[in-house]
Amino acid sequence: MLALGRRVLDWHHVFPLTLIGLAKWTPVLGEQKRKAVALSCKLTTASQGGRLKGLSFVGPKNCVRVPTCRTHLVQKLPEKVDLEQGSLGLEMVISSLHDMGFTDAHINELLSIQPDANHRQLLDIISEFILLGVNPEPVCVALKRCPQLLKLPKAQMKKRSSYLRKLGLGEGKLKKVLYGCPEIFTMHRRVIDGVVQVLKEKCLFPVQQVTEILYRCPSVLRECPNELEYKFQYAYFRMGIKHLDIVKTEFLQYSISKIKQRHIFLERLGRYQTPDKKGQTQIANPFLKDILRVSEAEFLARTACSTAEEFEVFKKLLTREEQEESESGTSDEEEEGEEEDTELL
């Protein structure tokens, strides 16, 4: 018994060191505490001459497993996160975005667009949008649709913001523009200038209406200036639509093919008539919103009062007519060129 008591005392001196090592690897949880207390009680009882029944063996430190709960937390951390990227910590970025009104869902979306993006530049771009009066939701949508915005230099971003303010697209109006054409910040300025010039000089819209067109129909910035001019001429001369109605109905956002198909179809059905010089017609033309802003099914059912089969046949015939006109126009140009060459000879 004396020998056994000495051995137990020796174990008793060893086990506290083992428990300390175990505590370094184990989170402070109630269940783990209870296990440690129970183990200590067994050791104390044994050192006082009790029996060693149920004594759990505690292995060396290298046998202790890292608790699964801690491993789980490590797995949830984002990969390749540089907390000091751009001299700006991730926690500071998240805090700043919260202050701007972004939710956790928004922040996750922003950080996942380009995980390797510079955090300081990210905040600079977003801050400029907020200063322009854009809410967090459209900012997220714009950056997801056009990730190139995150690569813009701060100086270029401020310069483009100043230019858009001069066009009247400042506070409160940029939200819709970003939804329709987020690349307005990345495209060359001469592209925007070309569209604005056509609207002012060729289509004769006043400055205020040009601003309204860019606000209501930002997709015009993607169009070729010549095609945009043709679309206006078709609306003004062929359909008899005035400048103000073109702006209010957002006419220029629709494709020229859709406009011509629905307009000519109604015209051949006798349901649309081009107004005369006085703006009068012998029939009541349908509203533009009932022609262009509705789905094809609603257009056919309520406005044209026709069937989908008839409309499909008409579209094929219209395509053939346009091809023939294009071919005849090309042949006429060639004949004129040959006549000019003959005259020179």
mmCIF file of C-alpha atoms in Angstrom:
data_model
loop_
_atom_site.group_PDB
_atom_site.id
_atom_site.type_symbol
_atom_site.label_atom_id
_atom_site.label_comp_id
_atom_site.label_asym_id
_atom_site.label_seq_id
_atom_site.Cartn_x
_atom_site.Cartn_y
_atom_site.Cartn_z
ATOM 1 C CA MET A 1 0.000 0.000 0.000
ATOM 2 C CA LEU A 2 2.825 2.393 0.810
ATOM 3 C CA ALA A 3 4.359 1.823 -2.614
ATOM 4 C CA LEU A 4 0.989 2.324 -4.243
ATOM 5 C CA GLY A 5 0.450 5.548 -2.319
ATOM 6 C CA ARG A 6 3.803 6.908 -3.511
ATOM 7 C CA ARG A 7 2.945 6.085 -7.095
ATOM 8 C CA VAL A 8 -0.397 7.852 -6.777
ATOM 9 C CA LEU A 9 1.316 10.897 -5.305
ATOM 10 C CA ASP A 10 3.713 10.876 -8.234
ATOM 11 C CA TRP A 11 0.744 10.788 -10.664
ATOM 12 C CA HIS A 12 -0.923 13.564 -8.703
ATOM 13 C CA HIS A 13 2.107 15.814 -9.310
ATOM 14 C CA VAL A 14 2.158 14.950 -13.001
ATOM 15 C CA PHE A 15 -1.550 15.368 -13.807
ATOM 16 C CA PRO A 16 -1.914 19.081 -12.983
ATOM 17 C CA LEU A 17 0.730 19.814 -15.624
ATOM 18 C CA THR A 18 -1.194 17.716 -18.082
ATOM 19 C CA LEU A 19 -4.418 19.568 -17.257
ATOM 20 C CA ILE A 20 -2.706 22.900 -17.885
ATOM 21 C CA GLY A 21 -1.597 21.674 -21.289
ATOM 22 C CA LEU A 22 -5.123 20.469 -21.963
ATOM 23 C CA ALA A 23 -6.612 23.837 -20.980
ATOM 24 C CA LYS A 24 -4.393 25.579 -23.549
ATOM 25 C CA TRP A 25 -6.030 23.623 -26.344
ATOM 26 C CA THR A 26 -9.597 23.391 -25.053
ATOM 27 C CA PRO A 27 -12.120 26.295 -25.126
ATOM 28 C CA VAL A 28 -13.720 27.263 -21.846
ATOM 29 C CA LEU A 29 -16.949 25.330 -22.084
ATOM 30 C CA GLY A 30 -19.100 24.055 -19.274
ATOM 31 C CA GLU A 31 -18.828 20.459 -20.336
ATOM 32 C CA GLN A 32 -15.016 20.570 -20.488
ATOM 33 C CA LYS A 33 -14.901 22.221 -17.054
ATOM 34 C CA ARG A 34 -17.004 19.457 -15.553
ATOM 35 C CA LYS A 35 -14.694 16.819 -17.033
ATOM 36 C CA ALA A 36 -11.622 18.531 -15.588
ATOM 37 C CA VAL A 37 -13.256 18.857 -12.136
ATOM 38 C CA ALA A 38 -14.334 15.220 -12.147
ATOM 39 C CA LEU A 39 -10.829 14.139 -13.098
ATOM 40 C CA SER A 40 -9.269 16.238 -10.355
ATOM 41 C CA CYS A 41 -11.664 14.763 -7.805
ATOM 42 C CA LYS A 42 -10.653 11.252 -8.782
ATOM 43 C CA LEU A 43 -6.975 12.118 -8.458
ATOM 44 C CA THR A 44 -7.449 13.734 -5.066
ATOM 45 C CA THR A 45 -9.351 10.732 -3.795
ATOM 46 C CA ALA A 46 -6.674 8.418 -5.024
ATOM 47 C CA SER A 47 -3.937 10.463 -3.382
ATOM 48 C CA GLN A 48 -5.736 10.157 -0.083
ATOM 49 C CA GLY A 49 -5.739 6.392 -0.243
ATOM 50 C CA GLY A 50 -8.855 5.774 -2.296
ATOM 51 C CA ARG A 51 -9.148 3.372 -5.135
ATOM 52 C CA LEU A 52 -8.298 4.086 -8.717
ATOM 53 C CA LYS A 53 -11.539 2.760 -10.256
ATOM 54 C CA GLY A 54 -12.657 4.618 -13.366
ATOM 55 C CA LEU A 55 -9.471 6.690 -13.499
ATOM 56 C CA SER A 56 -9.204 8.152 -16.992
ATOM 57 C CA PHE A 57 -5.844 7.987 -18.686
ATOM 58 C CA VAL A 58 -4.529 11.358 -19.818
ATOM 59 C CA GLY A 59 -2.058 11.027 -22.633
ATOM 60 C CA PRO A 60 0.761 13.378 -23.551
ATOM 61 C CA LYS A 61 0.140 16.754 -25.183
ATOM 62 C CA ASN A 62 0.603 15.479 -28.687
ATOM 63 C CA CYS A 63 -2.362 13.129 -28.177
ATOM 64 C CA VAL A 64 -4.776 15.947 -27.342
ATOM 65 C CA ARG A 65 -7.132 16.810 -30.237
ATOM 66 C CA VAL A 66 -8.039 20.328 -31.185
ATOM 67 C CA PRO A 67 -11.745 20.770 -30.370
ATOM 68 C CA THR A 68 -14.030 20.630 -33.390
ATOM 69 C CA CYS A 69 -15.774 23.895 -32.481
ATOM 70 C CA ARG A 70 -12.518 25.863 -32.912
ATOM 71 C CA THR A 71 -11.726 24.110 -36.171
ATOM 72 C CA HIS A 72 -15.203 25.020 -37.410
ATOM 73 C CA LEU A 73 -14.583 28.710 -36.718
ATOM 74 C CA VAL A 74 -11.323 28.662 -38.639
ATOM 75 C CA GLN A 75 -13.025 27.083 -41.641
ATOM 76 C CA LYS A 76 -15.540 29.924 -41.785
ATOM 77 C CA LEU A 77 -12.899 32.630 -42.081
ATOM 78 C CA PRO A 78 -12.604 33.985 -45.652
ATOM 79 C CA GLU A 79 -9.644 32.668 -47.556
ATOM 80 C CA LYS A 80 -6.732 34.919 -48.494
ATOM 81 C CA VAL A 81 -7.904 37.872 -46.435
ATOM 82 C CA ASP A 82 -5.231 40.495 -46.013
ATOM 83 C CA LEU A 83 -6.210 42.495 -42.945
ATOM 84 C CA GLU A 84 -3.677 45.202 -43.697
ATOM 85 C CA GLN A 85 -4.334 45.468 -47.417
ATOM 86 C CA GLY A 86 -3.921 49.028 -48.617
ATOM 87 C CA SER A 87 -2.997 50.068 -45.067
ATOM 88 C CA LEU A 88 -6.657 49.603 -44.140
ATOM 89 C CA GLY A 89 -7.867 46.711 -42.014
ATOM 90 C CA LEU A 90 -10.875 44.628 -42.933
ATOM 91 C CA GLU A 91 -12.605 45.481 -39.659
ATOM 92 C CA MET A 92 -12.260 49.193 -40.413
ATOM 93 C CA VAL A 93 -13.689 48.661 -43.904
ATOM 94 C CA ILE A 94 -16.704 46.807 -42.525
ATOM 95 C CA SER A 95 -17.248 49.471 -39.871
ATOM 96 C CA SER A 96 -17.075 52.265 -42.468
ATOM 97 C CA LEU A 97 -19.559 50.495 -44.756
ATOM 98 C CA HIS A 98 -21.934 50.056 -41.821
ATOM 99 C CA ASP A 99 -21.689 53.791 -41.143
ATOM 100 C CA MET A 100 -22.662 54.480 -44.764
ATOM 101 C CA GLY A 101 -25.835 52.420 -44.354
ATOM 102 C CA PHE A 102 -24.790 49.097 -45.879
ATOM 103 C CA THR A 103 -26.207 45.930 -44.345
ATOM 104 C CA ASP A 104 -24.187 42.776 -43.651
ATOM 105 C CA ALA A 105 -25.644 41.219 -46.815
ATOM 106 C CA HIS A 106 -24.525 44.228 -48.877
ATOM 107 C CA ILE A 107 -21.036 44.107 -47.358
ATOM 108 C CA ASN A 108 -20.652 40.410 -48.146
ATOM 109 C CA GLU A 109 -21.657 41.100 -51.749
ATOM 110 C CA LEU A 110 -19.225 43.994 -52.072
ATOM 111 C CA LEU A 111 -16.284 42.059 -50.636
ATOM 112 C CA SER A 112 -17.021 39.046 -52.857
ATOM 113 C CA ILE A 113 -17.088 41.009 -56.139
ATOM 114 C CA GLN A 114 -13.296 41.238 -56.236
ATOM 115 C CA PRO A 115 -11.746 39.590 -53.166
ATOM 116 C CA ASP A 116 -8.306 40.914 -54.101
ATOM 117 C CA ALA A 117 -9.493 44.514 -54.518
ATOM 118 C CA ASN A 118 -7.715 47.229 -52.583
ATOM 119 C CA HIS A 119 -9.796 48.049 -49.523
ATOM 120 C CA ARG A 120 -8.948 51.738 -49.512
ATOM 121 C CA GLN A 121 -9.869 52.102 -53.169
ATOM 122 C CA LEU A 122 -13.100 50.195 -52.524
ATOM 123 C CA LEU A 123 -14.079 52.708 -49.843
ATOM 124 C CA ASP A 124 -13.080 55.648 -52.052
ATOM 125 C CA ILE A 125 -15.319 54.478 -54.919
ATOM 126 C CA ILE A 126 -18.280 53.701 -52.669
ATOM 127 C CA SER A 127 -17.910 56.976 -50.774
ATOM 128 C CA GLU A 128 -18.081 58.912 -54.034
ATOM 129 C CA PHE A 129 -21.324 57.148 -54.952
ATOM 130 C CA ILE A 130 -22.807 57.992 -51.551
ATOM 131 C CA LEU A 131 -21.797 61.646 -51.990
ATOM 132 C CA LEU A 132 -23.646 61.640 -55.315
ATOM 133 C CA GLY A 133 -26.822 60.655 -53.463
ATOM 134 C CA VAL A 134 -26.880 56.987 -54.483
ATOM 135 C CA ASN A 135 -28.327 54.560 -51.931
ATOM 136 C CA PRO A 136 -26.496 51.363 -50.874
ATOM 137 C CA GLU A 137 -28.716 49.016 -52.897
ATOM 138 C CA PRO A 138 -28.064 50.589 -56.347
ATOM 139 C CA VAL A 139 -24.373 50.887 -55.452
ATOM 140 C CA CYS A 140 -24.190 47.119 -54.939
ATOM 141 C CA VAL A 141 -26.103 46.473 -58.164
ATOM 142 C CA ALA A 142 -23.844 48.786 -60.167
ATOM 143 C CA LEU A 143 -20.621 47.259 -58.824
ATOM 144 C CA LYS A 144 -21.864 43.725 -59.501
ATOM 145 C CA ARG A 145 -22.868 44.588 -63.057
ATOM 146 C CA CYS A 146 -19.680 46.528 -63.741
ATOM 147 C CA PRO A 147 -16.798 45.319 -61.515
ATOM 148 C CA GLN A 148 -14.408 47.517 -63.512
ATOM 149 C CA LEU A 149 -15.648 50.407 -61.380
ATOM 150 C CA LEU A 150 -13.521 49.086 -58.525
ATOM 151 C CA LYS A 151 -10.388 49.583 -60.614
ATOM 152 C CA LEU A 152 -11.030 53.261 -61.288
ATOM 153 C CA PRO A 153 -8.453 55.668 -59.865
ATOM 154 C CA LYS A 154 -9.881 58.019 -57.277
ATOM 155 C CA ALA A 155 -9.001 61.083 -59.343
ATOM 156 C CA GLN A 156 -10.816 59.731 -62.428
ATOM 157 C CA MET A 157 -13.857 58.887 -60.330
ATOM 158 C CA LYS A 158 -14.052 62.423 -58.957
ATOM 159 C CA LYS A 159 -13.523 63.931 -62.398
ATOM 160 C CA ARG A 160 -16.340 61.878 -63.916
ATOM 161 C CA SER A 161 -18.615 62.724 -60.980
ATOM 162 C CA SER A 162 -18.004 66.415 -61.584
ATOM 163 C CA TYR A 163 -18.768 65.984 -65.288
ATOM 164 C CA LEU A 164 -22.047 64.184 -64.561
ATOM 165 C CA ARG A 165 -23.077 66.962 -62.204
ATOM 166 C CA LYS A 166 -22.596 69.446 -65.036
ATOM 167 C CA LEU A 167 -24.940 67.319 -67.156
ATOM 168 C CA GLY A 168 -27.513 67.530 -64.379
ATOM 169 C CA LEU A 169 -27.018 63.957 -63.173
ATOM 170 C CA GLY A 170 -26.061 64.782 -59.644
ATOM 171 C CA GLU A 171 -27.703 64.088 -56.318
ATOM 172 C CA GLY A 172 -30.875 62.028 -56.579
ATOM 173 C CA LYS A 173 -30.745 61.274 -60.320
ATOM 174 C CA LEU A 174 -27.766 58.985 -60.591
ATOM 175 C CA LYS A 175 -29.574 56.008 -59.045
ATOM 176 C CA LYS A 176 -31.578 55.192 -62.180
ATOM 177 C CA VAL A 177 -28.614 55.922 -64.430
ATOM 178 C CA LEU A 178 -26.488 53.373 -62.568
ATOM 179 C CA TYR A 179 -29.232 50.766 -62.879
ATOM 180 C CA GLY A 180 -29.516 51.295 -66.634
ATOM 181 C CA CYS A 181 -25.894 52.023 -67.546
ATOM 182 C CA PRO A 182 -23.350 51.474 -64.740
ATOM 183 C CA GLU A 183 -20.472 51.786 -67.217
ATOM 184 C CA ILE A 184 -21.171 55.527 -67.472
ATOM 185 C CA PHE A 185 -18.184 55.932 -65.126
ATOM 186 C CA THR A 186 -15.835 53.761 -67.198
ATOM 187 C CA MET A 187 -16.701 54.671 -70.813
ATOM 188 C CA HIS A 188 -14.698 57.325 -72.620
ATOM 189 C CA ARG A 189 -15.969 60.843 -72.227
ATOM 190 C CA ARG A 190 -16.066 61.339 -75.995
ATOM 191 C CA VAL A 191 -18.756 58.612 -76.162
ATOM 192 C CA ILE A 192 -20.984 60.517 -73.745
ATOM 193 C CA ASP A 193 -20.197 63.793 -75.515
ATOM 194 C CA GLY A 194 -21.206 62.223 -78.846
ATOM 195 C CA VAL A 195 -24.617 61.174 -77.535
ATOM 196 C CA VAL A 196 -25.219 64.553 -75.881
ATOM 197 C CA GLN A 197 -24.209 66.370 -79.071
ATOM 198 C CA VAL A 198 -26.657 64.371 -81.193
ATOM 199 C CA LEU A 199 -29.514 65.019 -78.791
ATOM 200 C CA LYS A 200 -28.773 68.759 -78.697
ATOM 201 C CA GLU A 201 -27.727 69.569 -82.266
ATOM 202 C CA LYS A 202 -29.352 66.905 -84.466
ATOM 203 C CA CYS A 203 -32.523 66.180 -82.499
ATOM 204 C CA LEU A 204 -32.846 69.756 -81.159
ATOM 205 C CA PHE A 205 -33.670 68.811 -77.579
ATOM 206 C CA PRO A 206 -33.136 71.666 -75.084
ATOM 207 C CA VAL A 207 -30.569 71.150 -72.329
ATOM 208 C CA GLN A 208 -33.156 70.296 -69.681
ATOM 209 C CA GLN A 209 -34.734 67.618 -71.875
ATOM 210 C CA VAL A 210 -31.310 66.142 -72.664
ATOM 211 C CA THR A 211 -30.773 65.703 -68.925
ATOM 212 C CA GLU A 212 -34.191 64.055 -68.615
ATOM 213 C CA ILE A 213 -33.399 61.653 -71.464
ATOM 214 C CA LEU A 214 -30.103 60.610 -69.874
ATOM 215 C CA TYR A 215 -31.927 60.160 -66.563
ATOM 216 C CA ARG A 216 -34.959 58.282 -67.918
ATOM 217 C CA CYS A 217 -33.215 56.363 -70.735
ATOM 218 C CA PRO A 218 -29.555 55.857 -69.735
ATOM 219 C CA SER A 219 -29.270 53.009 -72.243
ATOM 220 C CA VAL A 220 -28.991 55.628 -75.036
ATOM 221 C CA LEU A 221 -25.361 56.043 -73.960
ATOM 222 C CA ARG A 222 -24.637 52.621 -75.466
ATOM 223 C CA GLU A 223 -26.144 53.460 -78.849
ATOM 224 C CA CYS A 224 -24.425 54.643 -81.986
ATOM 225 C CA PRO A 225 -25.133 58.372 -82.424
ATOM 226 C CA ASN A 226 -26.369 57.846 -86.015
ATOM 227 C CA GLU A 227 -28.805 55.115 -84.935
ATOM 228 C CA LEU A 228 -30.033 57.318 -82.108
ATOM 229 C CA GLU A 229 -30.668 60.142 -84.570
ATOM 230 C CA TYR A 230 -32.579 57.770 -86.889
ATOM 231 C CA LYS A 231 -34.745 56.595 -84.003
ATOM 232 C CA PHE A 232 -35.663 60.183 -83.175
ATOM 233 C CA GLN A 233 -36.464 60.978 -86.807
ATOM 234 C CA TYR A 234 -38.719 57.932 -87.029
ATOM 235 C CA ALA A 235 -40.594 59.051 -83.921
ATOM 236 C CA TYR A 236 -40.876 62.687 -84.990
ATOM 237 C CA PHE A 237 -41.594 62.428 -88.736
ATOM 238 C CA ARG A 238 -43.028 58.948 -89.175
ATOM 239 C CA MET A 239 -45.119 58.650 -86.012
ATOM 240 C CA GLY A 240 -45.729 62.343 -85.358
ATOM 241 C CA ILE A 241 -44.438 62.353 -81.765
ATOM 242 C CA LYS A 242 -43.271 65.679 -80.361
ATOM 243 C CA HIS A 243 -40.121 66.292 -78.307
ATOM 244 C CA LEU A 244 -41.826 66.458 -74.930
ATOM 245 C CA ASP A 245 -43.760 63.228 -75.526
ATOM 246 C CA ILE A 246 -40.564 61.464 -76.598
ATOM 247 C CA VAL A 247 -39.035 62.433 -73.255
ATOM 248 C CA LYS A 248 -42.054 61.647 -71.064
ATOM 249 C CA THR A 249 -42.760 58.254 -72.647
ATOM 250 C CA GLU A 250 -39.070 57.234 -72.525
ATOM 251 C CA PHE A 251 -39.383 56.428 -76.218
ATOM 252 C CA LEU A 252 -35.654 56.303 -76.923
ATOM 253 C CA GLN A 253 -35.043 53.360 -74.610
ATOM 254 C CA TYR A 254 -36.823 50.926 -76.937
ATOM 255 C CA SER A 255 -35.112 49.243 -79.877
ATOM 256 C CA ILE A 256 -35.894 50.522 -83.356
ATOM 257 C CA SER A 257 -36.978 47.031 -84.465
ATOM 258 C CA LYS A 258 -39.599 46.797 -81.717
ATOM 259 C CA ILE A 259 -40.840 50.328 -82.482
ATOM 260 C CA LYS A 260 -41.205 49.703 -86.217
ATOM 261 C CA GLN A 261 -42.804 46.281 -85.846
ATOM 262 C CA ARG A 262 -45.554 47.451 -83.525
ATOM 263 C CA HIS A 263 -46.129 50.808 -85.195
ATOM 264 C CA ILE A 264 -46.348 49.513 -88.778
ATOM 265 C CA PHE A 265 -48.473 46.557 -87.667
ATOM 266 C CA LEU A 266 -51.015 48.940 -86.110
ATOM 267 C CA GLU A 267 -50.826 51.196 -89.146
ATOM 268 C CA ARG A 268 -51.676 48.359 -91.548
ATOM 269 C CA LEU A 269 -54.501 47.264 -89.298
ATOM 270 C CA GLY A 270 -55.893 50.797 -89.529
ATOM 271 C CA ARG A 271 -55.371 51.452 -85.807
ATOM 272 C CA TYR A 272 -52.653 54.105 -86.094
ATOM 273 C CA GLN A 273 -52.403 57.160 -88.314
ATOM 274 C CA THR A 274 -49.588 59.656 -88.749
ATOM 275 C CA PRO A 275 -50.806 63.120 -87.671
ATOM 276 C CA ASP A 276 -50.930 65.880 -90.291
ATOM 277 C CA LYS A 277 -49.079 69.187 -90.037
ATOM 278 C CA LYS A 278 -51.637 70.422 -87.552
ATOM 279 C CA GLY A 279 -51.167 67.305 -85.414
ATOM 280 C CA GLN A 280 -54.631 65.946 -86.222
ATOM 281 C CA THR A 281 -55.737 62.444 -87.197
ATOM 282 C CA GLN A 282 -58.983 60.949 -88.459
ATOM 283 C CA ILE A 283 -58.784 58.192 -85.825
ATOM 284 C CA ALA A 284 -57.755 58.186 -82.186
ATOM 285 C CA ASN A 285 -54.252 56.767 -81.995
ATOM 286 C CA PRO A 286 -53.487 54.533 -79.006
ATOM 287 C CA PHE A 287 -51.229 55.872 -76.275
ATOM 288 C CA LEU A 288 -47.529 55.152 -76.672
ATOM 289 C CA LYS A 289 -47.455 53.339 -73.340
ATOM 290 C CA ASP A 290 -50.035 50.890 -74.734
ATOM 291 C CA ILE A 291 -47.845 50.314 -77.782
ATOM 292 C CA LEU A 292 -44.347 49.994 -76.343
ATOM 293 C CA ARG A 293 -44.451 49.671 -72.563
ATOM 294 C CA VAL A 294 -46.617 46.528 -72.488
ATOM 295 C CA SER A 295 -45.738 42.921 -73.209
ATOM 296 C CA GLU A 296 -46.322 41.471 -76.672
ATOM 297 C CA ALA A 297 -49.307 39.452 -75.462
ATOM 298 C CA GLU A 298 -50.954 42.529 -73.943
ATOM 299 C CA PHE A 299 -50.143 44.597 -77.027
ATOM 300 C CA LEU A 300 -51.862 42.083 -79.290
ATOM 301 C CA ALA A 301 -54.873 41.550 -77.023
ATOM 302 C CA ARG A 302 -55.672 45.148 -75.999
ATOM 303 C CA THR A 303 -54.038 47.485 -78.515
ATOM 304 C CA ALA A 304 -53.836 45.627 -81.838
ATOM 305 C CA CYS A 305 -56.781 43.278 -81.211
ATOM 306 C CA SER A 306 -54.979 40.632 -83.242
ATOM 307 C CA THR A 307 -53.406 37.204 -82.815
ATOM 308 C CA ALA A 308 -49.849 36.099 -82.226
ATOM 309 C CA GLU A 309 -49.888 34.111 -85.506
ATOM 310 C CA GLU A 310 -50.793 37.185 -87.556
ATOM 311 C CA PHE A 311 -48.090 39.224 -85.848
ATOM 312 C CA GLU A 312 -45.436 36.581 -86.523
ATOM 313 C CA VAL A 313 -46.357 36.454 -90.226
ATOM 314 C CA PHE A 314 -46.235 40.241 -90.390
ATOM 315 C CA LYS A 315 -42.771 40.409 -88.790
ATOM 316 C CA LYS A 316 -41.389 37.983 -91.362
ATOM 317 C CA LEU A 317 -42.902 40.001 -94.214
ATOM 318 C CA LEU A 318 -41.512 43.247 -92.735
ATOM 319 C CA THR A 319 -38.034 41.747 -92.479
ATOM 320 C CA ARG A 320 -38.192 40.667 -96.137
ATOM 321 C CA GLU A 321 -39.364 44.139 -97.225
ATOM 322 C CA GLU A 322 -36.512 45.835 -95.362
ATOM 323 C CA GLN A 323 -33.964 43.485 -96.922
ATOM 324 C CA GLU A 324 -35.299 44.218 -100.406
ATOM 325 C CA GLU A 325 -35.193 47.957 -99.741
ATOM 326 C CA SER A 326 -31.631 47.671 -98.506
ATOM 327 C CA GLU A 327 -30.560 45.695 -101.572
ATOM 328 C CA SER A 328 -32.291 48.081 -103.951
ATOM 329 C CA GLY A 329 -30.681 51.034 -102.210
ATOM 330 C CA THR A 330 -27.260 49.450 -102.596
ATOM 331 C CA SER A 331 -27.825 48.764 -106.319
ATOM 332 C CA ASP A 332 -29.001 52.345 -106.889
ATOM 333 C CA GLU A 333 -25.833 53.700 -105.291
ATOM 334 C CA GLU A 334 -23.712 51.443 -107.496
ATOM 335 C CA GLU A 335 -25.533 52.627 -110.643
ATOM 336 C CA GLU A 336 -25.041 56.271 -109.662
ATOM 337 C CA GLY A 337 -21.349 55.594 -109.141
ATOM 338 C CA GLU A 338 -21.039 53.984 -112.602
ATOM 339 C CA GLU A 339 -22.819 56.961 -114.227
ATOM 340 C CA GLU A 340 -20.416 59.389 -112.558
ATOM 341 C CA ASP A 341 -17.435 57.372 -113.806
ATOM 342 C CA THR A 342 -18.860 57.404 -117.356
ATOM 343 C CA GLU A 343 -19.325 61.166 -117.280
ATOM 344 C CA LEU A 344 -15.723 61.640 -116.182
ATOM 345 C CA LEU A 345 -14.510 59.531 -119.103
#
